[in-house]
Coordinates of C-alpha atoms in Angstrom, one line a residue:
M1 CA -6.9 -10.3 -5.4
L2 CA -10.2 -8.9 -4.1
I3 CA -10.9 -10.7 -0.8
K4 CA -14.5 -11.6 -0.7
N5 CA -14.8 -12.7 3.0
F6 CA -17.1 -10.0 4.3
S7 CA -16.2 -10.6 7.9
Q8 CA -12.9 -9.0 7.1
L9 CA -12.2 -5.4 7.4
L10 CA -9.8 -5.0 4.5
Y11 CA -10.0 -5.8 0.8
T12 CA -7.1 -5.4 -1.6
D13 CA -6.6 -6.0 -5.4
F14 CA -3.5 -8.1 -5.0
D15 CA -3.9 -10.6 -7.8
I16 CA -0.3 -11.8 -7.4
K17 CA 1.5 -11.9 -4.1
N18 CA 5.0 -11.7 -5.6
I19 CA 5.9 -9.6 -8.6
T20 CA 9.0 -8.5 -10.4
V21 CA 9.1 -5.0 -12.1
A22 CA 11.8 -3.0 -13.9
A23 CA 13.4 -0.1 -12.2
G24 CA 11.4 3.0 -13.1
A25 CA 8.1 1.2 -13.2
E26 CA 5.0 2.2 -11.3
V27 CA 2.7 -0.3 -9.6
K28 CA -0.8 0.9 -8.8
L29 CA -2.3 -0.6 -5.6
N30 CA -5.8 -0.4 -4.3
A31 CA -7.6 -1.3 -1.2
S32 CA -11.0 -0.8 0.4
V33 CA -12.1 -0.9 4.0
R34 CA -15.5 -2.3 5.0
K35 CA -17.9 0.4 6.1
T36 CA -18.4 0.3 9.8
S37 CA -19.6 2.7 12.5
L38 CA -16.2 2.3 14.3
A39 CA -13.3 4.7 13.6
T40 CA -11.0 2.8 11.3
S41 CA -7.4 3.5 10.4
F42 CA -5.7 2.4 7.2
A43 CA -2.1 2.5 6.0
W44 CA 0.2 1.3 3.2
S45 CA 3.7 0.3 4.5
I46 CA 6.8 -0.4 2.5
N47 CA 9.5 -2.4 4.4
D48 CA 7.8 -1.4 7.7
E49 CA 7.6 2.3 6.9
V50 CA 4.2 3.9 6.5
V51 CA 4.1 5.6 3.1
S52 CA 0.4 6.5 2.7
E53 CA -2.9 6.5 4.5
E54 CA -4.9 6.7 1.3
L55 CA -6.8 3.7 -0.2
A56 CA -5.0 4.0 -3.5
Y57 CA -1.2 4.1 -3.6
T58 CA 1.3 4.1 -6.5
F59 CA 4.6 2.3 -5.7
E60 CA 7.4 3.8 -7.7
A61 CA 10.3 1.4 -8.3
D62 CA 13.1 3.9 -8.0
A63 CA 15.8 1.6 -6.5
L64 CA 16.7 -2.0 -7.1
G65 CA 15.8 -4.4 -4.3
T66 CA 13.0 -6.4 -2.7
Y67 CA 10.1 -4.5 -1.1
T68 CA 7.5 -5.9 1.3
V69 CA 4.2 -4.0 0.7
V70 CA 1.5 -4.2 3.5
A71 CA -2.0 -2.8 3.4
S72 CA -3.4 -2.7 6.9
A73 CA -6.7 -1.6 8.5
A74 CA -7.6 -1.5 12.2
N75 CA -10.4 -0.5 14.5
E76 CA -11.4 -1.5 18.0
D77 CA -12.8 -4.8 16.7
G78 CA -9.5 -5.9 15.3
A79 CA -7.0 -5.5 12.5
H80 CA -6.5 -7.1 9.1
S81 CA -3.6 -6.8 6.7
D82 CA -2.6 -8.1 3.2
T83 CA 1.0 -8.5 2.1
M84 CA 2.8 -8.7 -1.3
T85 CA 6.4 -8.6 -2.3
I86 CA 7.7 -6.4 -5.2
E87 CA 11.2 -7.1 -6.6
V88 CA 12.7 -4.3 -8.6
V89 CA 15.4 -5.3 -11.1
N90 CA 17.3 -3.7 -14.0
P91 CA 15.1 -3.6 -17.1
E92 CA 17.6 -5.9 -18.9
D93 CA 17.2 -8.5 -16.1
M94 CA 13.4 -8.8 -16.5
P95 CA 12.4 -12.5 -16.7
F96 CA 10.6 -12.1 -20.1

């Protein structure tokens, strides 16, 4: 979902907040940070561990389980984040 509230610092392409994928799948995630004159930090975190500071990140579903994915941006004016959950299951357990 692209957040269109321009007072926010962070914009993501999370169309769905909860997804299920088969083990071995890749999920491409994208974010953008509003341009500002302030120094701004950005990070992708998976289960509270920073995995990237790039705006584009590919989640690789290597192990079964539930993963909380957070995109966060911060500067001296504040911080914004967007969260989604990815559940990784065996391919034969996919719901379709």
